[in-house]
XYZ file of C-alpha atoms in Angstrom:
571
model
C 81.896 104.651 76.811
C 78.845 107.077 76.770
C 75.531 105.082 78.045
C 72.043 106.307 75.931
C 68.608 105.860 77.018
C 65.491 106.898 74.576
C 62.603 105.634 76.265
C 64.227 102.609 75.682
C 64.012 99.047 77.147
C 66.840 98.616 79.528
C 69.780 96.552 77.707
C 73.019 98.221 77.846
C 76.355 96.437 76.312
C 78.813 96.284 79.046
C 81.468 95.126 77.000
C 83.636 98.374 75.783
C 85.372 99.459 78.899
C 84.411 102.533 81.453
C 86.419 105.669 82.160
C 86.797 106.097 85.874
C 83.273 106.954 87.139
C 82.534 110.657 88.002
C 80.364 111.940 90.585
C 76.539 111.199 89.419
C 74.146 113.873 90.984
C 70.920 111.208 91.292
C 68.991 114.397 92.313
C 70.012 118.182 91.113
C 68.525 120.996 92.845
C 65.545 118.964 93.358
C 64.914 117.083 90.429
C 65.504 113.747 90.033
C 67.995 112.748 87.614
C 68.021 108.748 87.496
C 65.892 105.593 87.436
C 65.959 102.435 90.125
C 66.019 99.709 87.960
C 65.429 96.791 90.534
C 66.290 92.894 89.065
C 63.240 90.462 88.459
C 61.748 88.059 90.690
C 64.497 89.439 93.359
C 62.088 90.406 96.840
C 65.190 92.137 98.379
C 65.459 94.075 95.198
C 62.014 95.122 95.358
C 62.342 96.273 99.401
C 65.554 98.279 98.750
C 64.349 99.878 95.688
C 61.635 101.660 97.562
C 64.197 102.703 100.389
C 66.186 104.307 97.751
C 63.335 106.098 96.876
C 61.578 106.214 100.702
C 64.992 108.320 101.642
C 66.516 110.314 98.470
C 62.857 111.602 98.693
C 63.107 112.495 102.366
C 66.275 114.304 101.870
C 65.490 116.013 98.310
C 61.647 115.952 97.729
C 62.397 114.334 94.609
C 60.690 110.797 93.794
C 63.573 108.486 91.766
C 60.967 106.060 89.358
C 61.584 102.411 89.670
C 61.071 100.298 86.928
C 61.966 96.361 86.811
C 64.791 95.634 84.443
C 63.730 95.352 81.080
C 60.794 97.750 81.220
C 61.462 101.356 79.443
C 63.380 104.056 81.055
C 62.263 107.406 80.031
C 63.845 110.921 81.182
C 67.115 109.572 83.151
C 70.312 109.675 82.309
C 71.612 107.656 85.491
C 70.693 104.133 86.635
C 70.888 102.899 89.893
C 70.506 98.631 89.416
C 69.353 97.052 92.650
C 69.640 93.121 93.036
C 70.994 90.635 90.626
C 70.511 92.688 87.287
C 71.632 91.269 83.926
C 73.218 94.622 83.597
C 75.997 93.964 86.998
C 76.787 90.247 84.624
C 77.215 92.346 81.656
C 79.497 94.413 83.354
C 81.464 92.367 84.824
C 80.657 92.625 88.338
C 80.399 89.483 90.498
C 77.755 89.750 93.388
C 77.778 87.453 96.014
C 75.354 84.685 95.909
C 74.248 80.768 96.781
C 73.640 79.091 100.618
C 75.249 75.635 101.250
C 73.143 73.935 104.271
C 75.822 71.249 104.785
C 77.184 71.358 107.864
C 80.852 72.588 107.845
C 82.703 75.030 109.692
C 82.761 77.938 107.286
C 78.821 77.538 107.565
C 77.146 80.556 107.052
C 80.271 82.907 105.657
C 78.611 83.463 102.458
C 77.002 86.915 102.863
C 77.800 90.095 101.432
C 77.524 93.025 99.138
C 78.557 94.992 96.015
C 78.877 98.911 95.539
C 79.775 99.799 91.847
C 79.654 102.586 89.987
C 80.523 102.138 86.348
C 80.201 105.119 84.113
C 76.613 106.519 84.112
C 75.280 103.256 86.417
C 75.391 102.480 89.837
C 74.975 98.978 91.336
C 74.016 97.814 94.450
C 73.832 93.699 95.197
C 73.910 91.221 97.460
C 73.384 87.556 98.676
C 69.789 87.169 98.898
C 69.602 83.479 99.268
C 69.227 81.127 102.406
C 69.446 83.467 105.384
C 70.816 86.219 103.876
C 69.328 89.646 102.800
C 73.204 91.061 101.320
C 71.364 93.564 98.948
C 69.075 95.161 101.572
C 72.364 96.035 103.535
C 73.770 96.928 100.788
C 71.063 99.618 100.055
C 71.369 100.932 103.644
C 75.585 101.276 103.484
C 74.526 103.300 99.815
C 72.100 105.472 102.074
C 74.601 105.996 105.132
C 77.060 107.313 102.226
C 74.496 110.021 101.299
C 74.248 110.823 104.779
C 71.346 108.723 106.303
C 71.099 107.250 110.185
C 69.098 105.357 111.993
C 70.391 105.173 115.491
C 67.473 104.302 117.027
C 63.969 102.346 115.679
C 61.215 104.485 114.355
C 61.363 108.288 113.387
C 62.407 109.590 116.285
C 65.750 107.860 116.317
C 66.518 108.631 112.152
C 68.165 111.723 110.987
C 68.340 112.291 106.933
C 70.064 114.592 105.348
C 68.021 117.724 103.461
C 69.415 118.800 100.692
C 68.583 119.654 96.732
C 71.261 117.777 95.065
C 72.439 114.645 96.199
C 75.376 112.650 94.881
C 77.101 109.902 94.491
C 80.810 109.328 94.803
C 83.055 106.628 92.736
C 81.710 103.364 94.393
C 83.806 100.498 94.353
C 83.104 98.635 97.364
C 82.722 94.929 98.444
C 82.304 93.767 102.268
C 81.198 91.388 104.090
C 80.746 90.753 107.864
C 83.139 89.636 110.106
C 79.992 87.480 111.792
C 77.242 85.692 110.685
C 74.538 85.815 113.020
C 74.451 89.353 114.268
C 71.358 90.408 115.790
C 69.482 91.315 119.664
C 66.082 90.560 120.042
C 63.566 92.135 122.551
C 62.600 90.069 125.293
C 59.018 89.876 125.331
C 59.312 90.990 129.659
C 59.867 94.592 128.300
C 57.092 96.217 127.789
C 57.142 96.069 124.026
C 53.637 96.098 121.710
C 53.842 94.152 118.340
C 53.848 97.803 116.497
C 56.923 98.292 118.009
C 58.604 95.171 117.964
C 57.587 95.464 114.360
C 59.647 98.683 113.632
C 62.571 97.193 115.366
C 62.499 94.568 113.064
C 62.765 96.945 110.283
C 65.358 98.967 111.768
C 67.574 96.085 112.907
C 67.477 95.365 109.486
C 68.432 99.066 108.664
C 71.291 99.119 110.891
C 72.959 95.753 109.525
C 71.464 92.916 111.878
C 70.598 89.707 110.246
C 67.327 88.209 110.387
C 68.590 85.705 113.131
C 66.383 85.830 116.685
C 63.813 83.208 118.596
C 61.145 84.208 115.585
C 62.995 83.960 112.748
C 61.467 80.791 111.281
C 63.245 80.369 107.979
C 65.807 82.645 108.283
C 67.412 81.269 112.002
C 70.897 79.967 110.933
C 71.229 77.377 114.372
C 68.578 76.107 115.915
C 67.545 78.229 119.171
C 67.753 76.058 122.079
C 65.623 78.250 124.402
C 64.414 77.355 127.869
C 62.409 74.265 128.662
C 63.152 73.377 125.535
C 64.238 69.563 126.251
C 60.930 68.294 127.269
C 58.654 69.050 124.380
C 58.670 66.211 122.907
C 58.144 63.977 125.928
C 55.220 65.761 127.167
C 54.396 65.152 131.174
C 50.359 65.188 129.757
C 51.332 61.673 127.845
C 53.832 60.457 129.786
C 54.613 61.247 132.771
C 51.471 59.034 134.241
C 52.935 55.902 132.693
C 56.535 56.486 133.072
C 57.613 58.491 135.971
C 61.066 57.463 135.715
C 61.770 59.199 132.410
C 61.560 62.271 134.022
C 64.292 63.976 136.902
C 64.412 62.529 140.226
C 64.814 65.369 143.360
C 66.715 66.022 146.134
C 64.480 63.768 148.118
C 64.950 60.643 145.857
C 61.311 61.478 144.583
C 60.229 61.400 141.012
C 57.502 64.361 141.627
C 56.247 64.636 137.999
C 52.727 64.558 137.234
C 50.309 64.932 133.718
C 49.235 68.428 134.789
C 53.333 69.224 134.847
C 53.985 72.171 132.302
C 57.015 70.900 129.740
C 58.994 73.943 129.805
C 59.458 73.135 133.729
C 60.234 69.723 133.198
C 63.240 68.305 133.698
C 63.896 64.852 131.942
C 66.286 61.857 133.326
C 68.671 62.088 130.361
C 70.526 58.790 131.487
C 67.120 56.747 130.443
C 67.985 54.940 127.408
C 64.219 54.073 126.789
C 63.650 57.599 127.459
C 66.072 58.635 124.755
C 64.697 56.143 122.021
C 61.358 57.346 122.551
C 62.577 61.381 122.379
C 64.296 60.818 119.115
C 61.401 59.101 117.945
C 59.552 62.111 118.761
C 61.751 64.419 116.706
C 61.898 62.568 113.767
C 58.205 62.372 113.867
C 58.301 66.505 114.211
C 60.894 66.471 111.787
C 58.836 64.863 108.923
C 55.266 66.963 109.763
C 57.195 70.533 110.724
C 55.476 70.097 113.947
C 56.640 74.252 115.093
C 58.060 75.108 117.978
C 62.004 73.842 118.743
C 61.947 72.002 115.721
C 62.684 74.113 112.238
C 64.249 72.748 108.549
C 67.864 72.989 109.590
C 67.631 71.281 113.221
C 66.767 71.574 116.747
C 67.101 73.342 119.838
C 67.796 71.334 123.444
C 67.929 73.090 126.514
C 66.645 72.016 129.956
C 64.563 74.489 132.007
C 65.559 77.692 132.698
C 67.251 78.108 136.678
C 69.220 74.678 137.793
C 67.221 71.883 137.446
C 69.262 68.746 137.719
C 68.638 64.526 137.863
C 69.800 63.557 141.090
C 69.343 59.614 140.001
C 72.477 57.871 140.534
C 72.965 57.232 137.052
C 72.439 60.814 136.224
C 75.191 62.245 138.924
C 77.343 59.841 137.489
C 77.250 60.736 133.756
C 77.801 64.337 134.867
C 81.189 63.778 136.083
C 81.066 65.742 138.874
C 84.567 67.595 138.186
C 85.416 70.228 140.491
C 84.223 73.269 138.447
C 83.676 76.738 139.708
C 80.403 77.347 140.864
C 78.918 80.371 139.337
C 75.745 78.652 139.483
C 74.951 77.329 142.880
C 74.653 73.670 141.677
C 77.204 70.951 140.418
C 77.943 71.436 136.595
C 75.610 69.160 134.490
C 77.656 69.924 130.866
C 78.865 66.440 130.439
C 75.735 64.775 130.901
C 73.592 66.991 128.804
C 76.415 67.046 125.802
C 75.972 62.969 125.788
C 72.375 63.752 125.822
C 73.057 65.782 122.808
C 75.341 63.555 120.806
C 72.803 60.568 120.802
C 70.339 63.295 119.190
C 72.635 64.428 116.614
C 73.610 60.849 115.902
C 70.040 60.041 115.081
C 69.747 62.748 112.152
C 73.277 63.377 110.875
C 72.032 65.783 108.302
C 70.046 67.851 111.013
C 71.715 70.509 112.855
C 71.329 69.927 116.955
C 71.892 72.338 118.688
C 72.783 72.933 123.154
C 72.381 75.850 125.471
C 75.953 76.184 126.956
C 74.137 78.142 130.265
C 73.582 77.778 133.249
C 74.412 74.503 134.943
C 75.935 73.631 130.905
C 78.120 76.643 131.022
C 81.355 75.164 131.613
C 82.614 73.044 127.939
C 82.804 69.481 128.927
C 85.693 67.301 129.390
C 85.654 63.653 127.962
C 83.134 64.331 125.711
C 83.272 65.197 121.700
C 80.546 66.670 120.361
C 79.377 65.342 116.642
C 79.508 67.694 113.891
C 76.784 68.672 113.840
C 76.092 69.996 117.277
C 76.293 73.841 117.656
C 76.274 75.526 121.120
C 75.107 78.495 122.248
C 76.798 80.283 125.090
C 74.650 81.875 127.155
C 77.346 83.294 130.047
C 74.503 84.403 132.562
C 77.080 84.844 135.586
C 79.528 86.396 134.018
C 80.718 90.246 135.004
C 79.230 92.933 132.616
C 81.090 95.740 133.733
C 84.644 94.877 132.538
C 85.300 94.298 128.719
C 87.374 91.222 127.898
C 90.947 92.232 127.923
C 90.780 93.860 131.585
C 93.366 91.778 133.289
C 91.825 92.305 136.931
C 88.679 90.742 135.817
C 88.787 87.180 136.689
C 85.790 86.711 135.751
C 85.935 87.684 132.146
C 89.558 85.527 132.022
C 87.524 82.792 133.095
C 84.418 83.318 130.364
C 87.272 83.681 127.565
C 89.249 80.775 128.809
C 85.667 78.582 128.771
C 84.386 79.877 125.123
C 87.865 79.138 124.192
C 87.548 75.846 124.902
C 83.699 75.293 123.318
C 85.243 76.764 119.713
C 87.824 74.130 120.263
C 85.098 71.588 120.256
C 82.982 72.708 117.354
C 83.133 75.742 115.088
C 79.638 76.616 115.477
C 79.331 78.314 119.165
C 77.342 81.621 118.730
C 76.872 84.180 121.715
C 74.020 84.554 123.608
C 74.738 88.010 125.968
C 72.774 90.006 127.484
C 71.945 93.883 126.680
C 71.068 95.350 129.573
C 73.625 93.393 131.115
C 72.545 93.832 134.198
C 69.483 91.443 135.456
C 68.764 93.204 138.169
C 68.530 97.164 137.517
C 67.429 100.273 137.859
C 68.305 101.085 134.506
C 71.512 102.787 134.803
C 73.894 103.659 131.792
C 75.889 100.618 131.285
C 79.169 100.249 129.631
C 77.997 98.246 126.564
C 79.394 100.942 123.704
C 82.853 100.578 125.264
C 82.815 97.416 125.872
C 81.955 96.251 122.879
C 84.298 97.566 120.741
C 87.116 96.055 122.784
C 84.898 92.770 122.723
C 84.560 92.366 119.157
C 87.780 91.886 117.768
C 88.230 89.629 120.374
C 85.541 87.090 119.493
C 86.260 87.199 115.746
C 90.164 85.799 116.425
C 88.078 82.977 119.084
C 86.375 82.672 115.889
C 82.652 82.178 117.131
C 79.858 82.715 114.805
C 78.265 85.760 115.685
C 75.313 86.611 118.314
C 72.107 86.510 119.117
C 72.094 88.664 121.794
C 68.854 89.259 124.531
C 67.637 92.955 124.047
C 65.588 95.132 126.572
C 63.669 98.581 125.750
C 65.673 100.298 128.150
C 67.544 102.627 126.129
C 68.510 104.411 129.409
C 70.765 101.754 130.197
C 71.788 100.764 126.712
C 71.809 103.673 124.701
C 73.588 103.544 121.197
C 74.704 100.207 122.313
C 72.558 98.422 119.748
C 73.740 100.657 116.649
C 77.299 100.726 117.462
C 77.526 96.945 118.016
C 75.769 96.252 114.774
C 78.389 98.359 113.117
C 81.116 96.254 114.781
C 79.916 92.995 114.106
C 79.984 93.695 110.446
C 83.125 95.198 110.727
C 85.113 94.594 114.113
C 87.595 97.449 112.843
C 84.481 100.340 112.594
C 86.173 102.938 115.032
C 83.976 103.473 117.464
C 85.117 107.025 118.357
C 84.127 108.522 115.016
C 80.745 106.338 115.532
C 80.610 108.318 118.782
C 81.206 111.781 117.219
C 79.205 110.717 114.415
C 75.931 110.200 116.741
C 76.233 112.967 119.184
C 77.127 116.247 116.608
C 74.355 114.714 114.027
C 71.557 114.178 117.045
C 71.911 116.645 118.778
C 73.864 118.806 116.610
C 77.811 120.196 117.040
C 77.342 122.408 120.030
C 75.294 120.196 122.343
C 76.762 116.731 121.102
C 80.124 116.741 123.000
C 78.069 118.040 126.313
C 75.891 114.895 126.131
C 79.104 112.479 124.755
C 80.857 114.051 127.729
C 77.999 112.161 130.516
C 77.587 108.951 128.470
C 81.490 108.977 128.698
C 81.649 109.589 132.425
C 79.557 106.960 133.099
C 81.194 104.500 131.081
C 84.361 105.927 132.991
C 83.192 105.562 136.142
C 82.546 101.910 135.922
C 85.418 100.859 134.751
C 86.607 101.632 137.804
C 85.032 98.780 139.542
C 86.697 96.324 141.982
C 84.309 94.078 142.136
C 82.297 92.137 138.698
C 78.980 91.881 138.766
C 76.231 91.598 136.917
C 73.639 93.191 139.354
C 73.384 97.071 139.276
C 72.665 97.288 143.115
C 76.550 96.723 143.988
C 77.321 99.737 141.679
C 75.808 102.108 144.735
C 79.270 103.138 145.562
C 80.437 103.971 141.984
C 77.303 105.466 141.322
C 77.028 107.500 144.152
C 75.052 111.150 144.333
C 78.270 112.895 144.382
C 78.828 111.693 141.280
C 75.609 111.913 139.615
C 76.032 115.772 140.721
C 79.242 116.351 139.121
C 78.143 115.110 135.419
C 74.945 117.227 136.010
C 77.001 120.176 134.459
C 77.336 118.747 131.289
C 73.539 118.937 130.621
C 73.481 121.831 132.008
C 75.579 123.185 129.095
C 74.570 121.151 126.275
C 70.928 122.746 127.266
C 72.779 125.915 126.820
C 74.049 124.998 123.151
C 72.174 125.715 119.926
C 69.927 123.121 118.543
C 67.583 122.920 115.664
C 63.969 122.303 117.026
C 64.210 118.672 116.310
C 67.407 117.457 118.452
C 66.233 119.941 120.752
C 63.176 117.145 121.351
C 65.718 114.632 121.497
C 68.408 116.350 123.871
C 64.687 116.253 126.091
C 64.627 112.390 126.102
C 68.265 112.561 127.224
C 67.124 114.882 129.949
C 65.018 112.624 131.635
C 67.378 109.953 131.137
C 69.446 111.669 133.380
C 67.025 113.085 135.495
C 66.322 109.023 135.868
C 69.778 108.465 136.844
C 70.151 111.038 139.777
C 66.542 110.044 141.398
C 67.763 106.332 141.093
């Protein structure tokens, strides 16, 4: 069926059938051929009609009009229908939509987009509610088909595509991500202004990351339980003066807490029953004003202070069972105790979402102890070796982590990942192994069947590289092969010649660790990996991707690389 627009308003009768869609040039030798029609009321529509016409402009110098549906069209032969149009019902094509907040274990699985072409239209659509932002991404994997990247925030790290006419193929696409919660967020140590963190934002966004990170407000899908998180609402200013003994006991016997005692530092006796009533009091309280901070809509986060703090109260030694765990913290596991802790929270607002910090001296999953329903956990595996992906069968260490997250999934669906990119806490910023890694990693966690990540970012890119893209690729889609990522990245950024030179001393790297004995998460013990005989004997491959044509503009990037390895010989 033939489509007609006279500077009409935009109804079209879907109902006669379409002939399989043909190529629609959007732009033809520079002039735009067809109209964003972007759905009503729809603020995801709105933001991924004007990339659509941010980038086909870029690559084409032509500007594509956007109207909202039901305005006149005038001049275009070709729609493009962002959002949920009446025009994608009328033809028949189901976009994904709704959020259930109930607390069940396919929580969250709702996301999702739609690419359609159908005759002389093309739709693009999403889920836009709760959490979700399913048409934005949808706009972007529309854009990455024209040719479009962004493999790194701001200018600098996007390449589009010039060219006249610019087309698009038979679309008949619907995906959605293997996990939820994908995102890394900068930690605030880094170095990072709010401009920047800013366009981060936007190209996390870009790249496939969902809104989920320690800011997210709204759009967080579990509560964070970050740091010092437990003793918010049992202030030291209020309380500690008049009960002493609600708060941890040292190694001395001594209950040392005092008004002028920051919260986030403070470590509460969690085997206090009065101390409990009066906590939960204080969350409900937050609960019904919004007090900010831990608290948010869905839930609450609980963590105790960041390092090992511990109740050494008898009570408190004896509600953490005191099983014979591995120490990969240098203090007895606590996991048991603070999961209790936990459970009497949840159990106070079953319709609230609670959730843990599984770090630390709560890394190991507790024994004896069933967590509620609606407790989720976030493992935060700060000891474990960063070197070795998960399937390397001389890596105890990473037997062990898979062995423990194992064993939290088996106690409640909703366990989500909190890694860390760099991996390595102490470092000089070397090239880390977090591409390769990854992509092994991945499939692995979707068949433990976690949640998805929230993973803590640096600005390092020396050390993480393409990490950040790649893995956003693979937690959509834990099949995206990573080598044609690879090739991808390196003969687009730096262009065909030079590309495989610099691939070549990422890949060395990567190599070169994976020959490691030892697991660790501290780049100092990598001194006799990364020695200066071997930092010498990758040298040649910038020496010959400096050699290889480049256009002026990956020319300035092959530079940055430059220094990156000039970074990595001097370190």
């Amino acid at each position: 069926m033939s489509m007609r627009f006279f500077a009409a308003v935009v109804t079209v009768c879907f109902a006669a059938g379409y002939s399989v869609a043909e190529p629609l040039d959007i732009v033809r030798d520079g002039v735009g051929q067809a109209t964003i029609v972007v759905a009503q009321n729809d603020e995801d529509a709105t933001t991924g009609a004007a990339e659509i016409q941010t980038f086909v402009e870029k690559m084409s110098g032509a500007k594509l009009p956007i109207v909202s549906e039901g305005e006149a069209v005038t001049g275009s032969n070709i729609l493009i229908y962002v959002g949920h149009t009446k025009a994608a019902h009328e033809a028949g094509i189901e976009i994904p939509a709704g959020f259930d907040s109930t607390m069940r274990p396919d929580m969250y699985e709702e996301e999702g987009y739609v690419l359609k072409t159908r005759g002389k239209a093309i739709f693009v659509g999403g889920n836009g509610d709760g959490p979700y932002h399913g048409t934005q991404f949808g706009v972007y994997a529309l854009l990455e088909k024209l040719g479009c990247r962004w493999y790194f925030p701001g200018d600098w790290g996007e390449v589009i595509p010039e060219k006249k006419t610019v087309t698009v193929t038979e679309l008949d696409i619907e995906s959605q991500p293997d996990f939820a919660m994908r995102n890394i967020w900068i930690d605030g140590r880094w170095l990072i202004s709010e401009e920047n963190r800013q366009i981060h934002k936007q190209w996390c966004t870009r790249i496939g990351f969902s809104k989920h990170s320690l800011s997210a407000g709204a759009e967080t899908m579990y509560p964070t339980p970050g740091d010092g998180s437990l003793a918010q609402w049992l202030q030291p200013s209020q309380y500690a003066e008049e009960h002493p003994e609600w708060y941890a006991m040292n190694e001395a016997g001594d209950r040392d807490v005092t008004p002028k005692h920051n919260a986030s530092f403070t470590m509460l006796c969690l085997s206090n029953e009065e101390m409990a009533a009066e906590y939960i009091k204080n969350v409900g309280k937050a609960f019904e004003t919004s007090k900010p901070g831990t608290v948010a809509d869905l839930g609450v986060g609980i963590s105790p202070p960041d390092g090992v703090p511990y109740c050494y109260c008898e009570k408190c030694k004896v509600s953490s069972a005191n099983f014979s765990y591995p120490r990969y913290v240098h203090k007895t596991m606590q996991t048991e105790e603070v999961c209790r802790f936990v459970n009497k929270v949840a159990a106070a607002f079953p319709h609230k979402q609670v959730g843990v910090a599984a770090y630390s001296l709560r890394d190991i999953a507790p024994q004896g102890v069933k967590l509620l329903p609606n407790v989720s956990v976030m493992q935060a595996p700060i000891s474990c070796c960063v070197i070795h992906p998960n399937n390397d069968p001389t890596c105890w260490r990473r037997q062990e982590f898979i062995k423990n997250l194992k064993r939290w999934v088996n106690l409640t669906p909703h366990v989500w990942l909190y890694d860390y990119t760099q991996g390595m806490l102490v470092s000089q910023f070397e090239p880390e192994r977090d591409v390769a890694n990854f992509a092994i990693n991945a499939p692995i966690y979707k068949e433990i069947g976690i949640k998805g990540f929230g993973r803590q970012g640096s600005n390092a890119m020396m050390a993480t590289w393409i990490g950040y893209y790649t893995s956003a690729k693979l937690m959509w889609d834990v099949n995206a092969d990573i080598e044609a990522l690879k090739k991808d990245f390196y003969g687009t950024f730096f262009g065909p010649e030079a590309g495989p030179h610099v691939q070549a001393w990422w890949d060395a790297c990567e190599a070169k660790q994976l020959e490691a004995t030892l697991h660790v998460h501290e780049s100092w013990l990598l001194t006799h990996l990364y020695t200066a005989a071997f930092t010498r004997s990758i040298r040649k491959h910038v020496e010959l991707a400096r050699q290889a044509k480049m256009t002026d503009r990956q020319r300035e990037r092959f530079e940055i690389f430059e220094l990156i390895a000039e970074h990595f010989e001097k370190s």
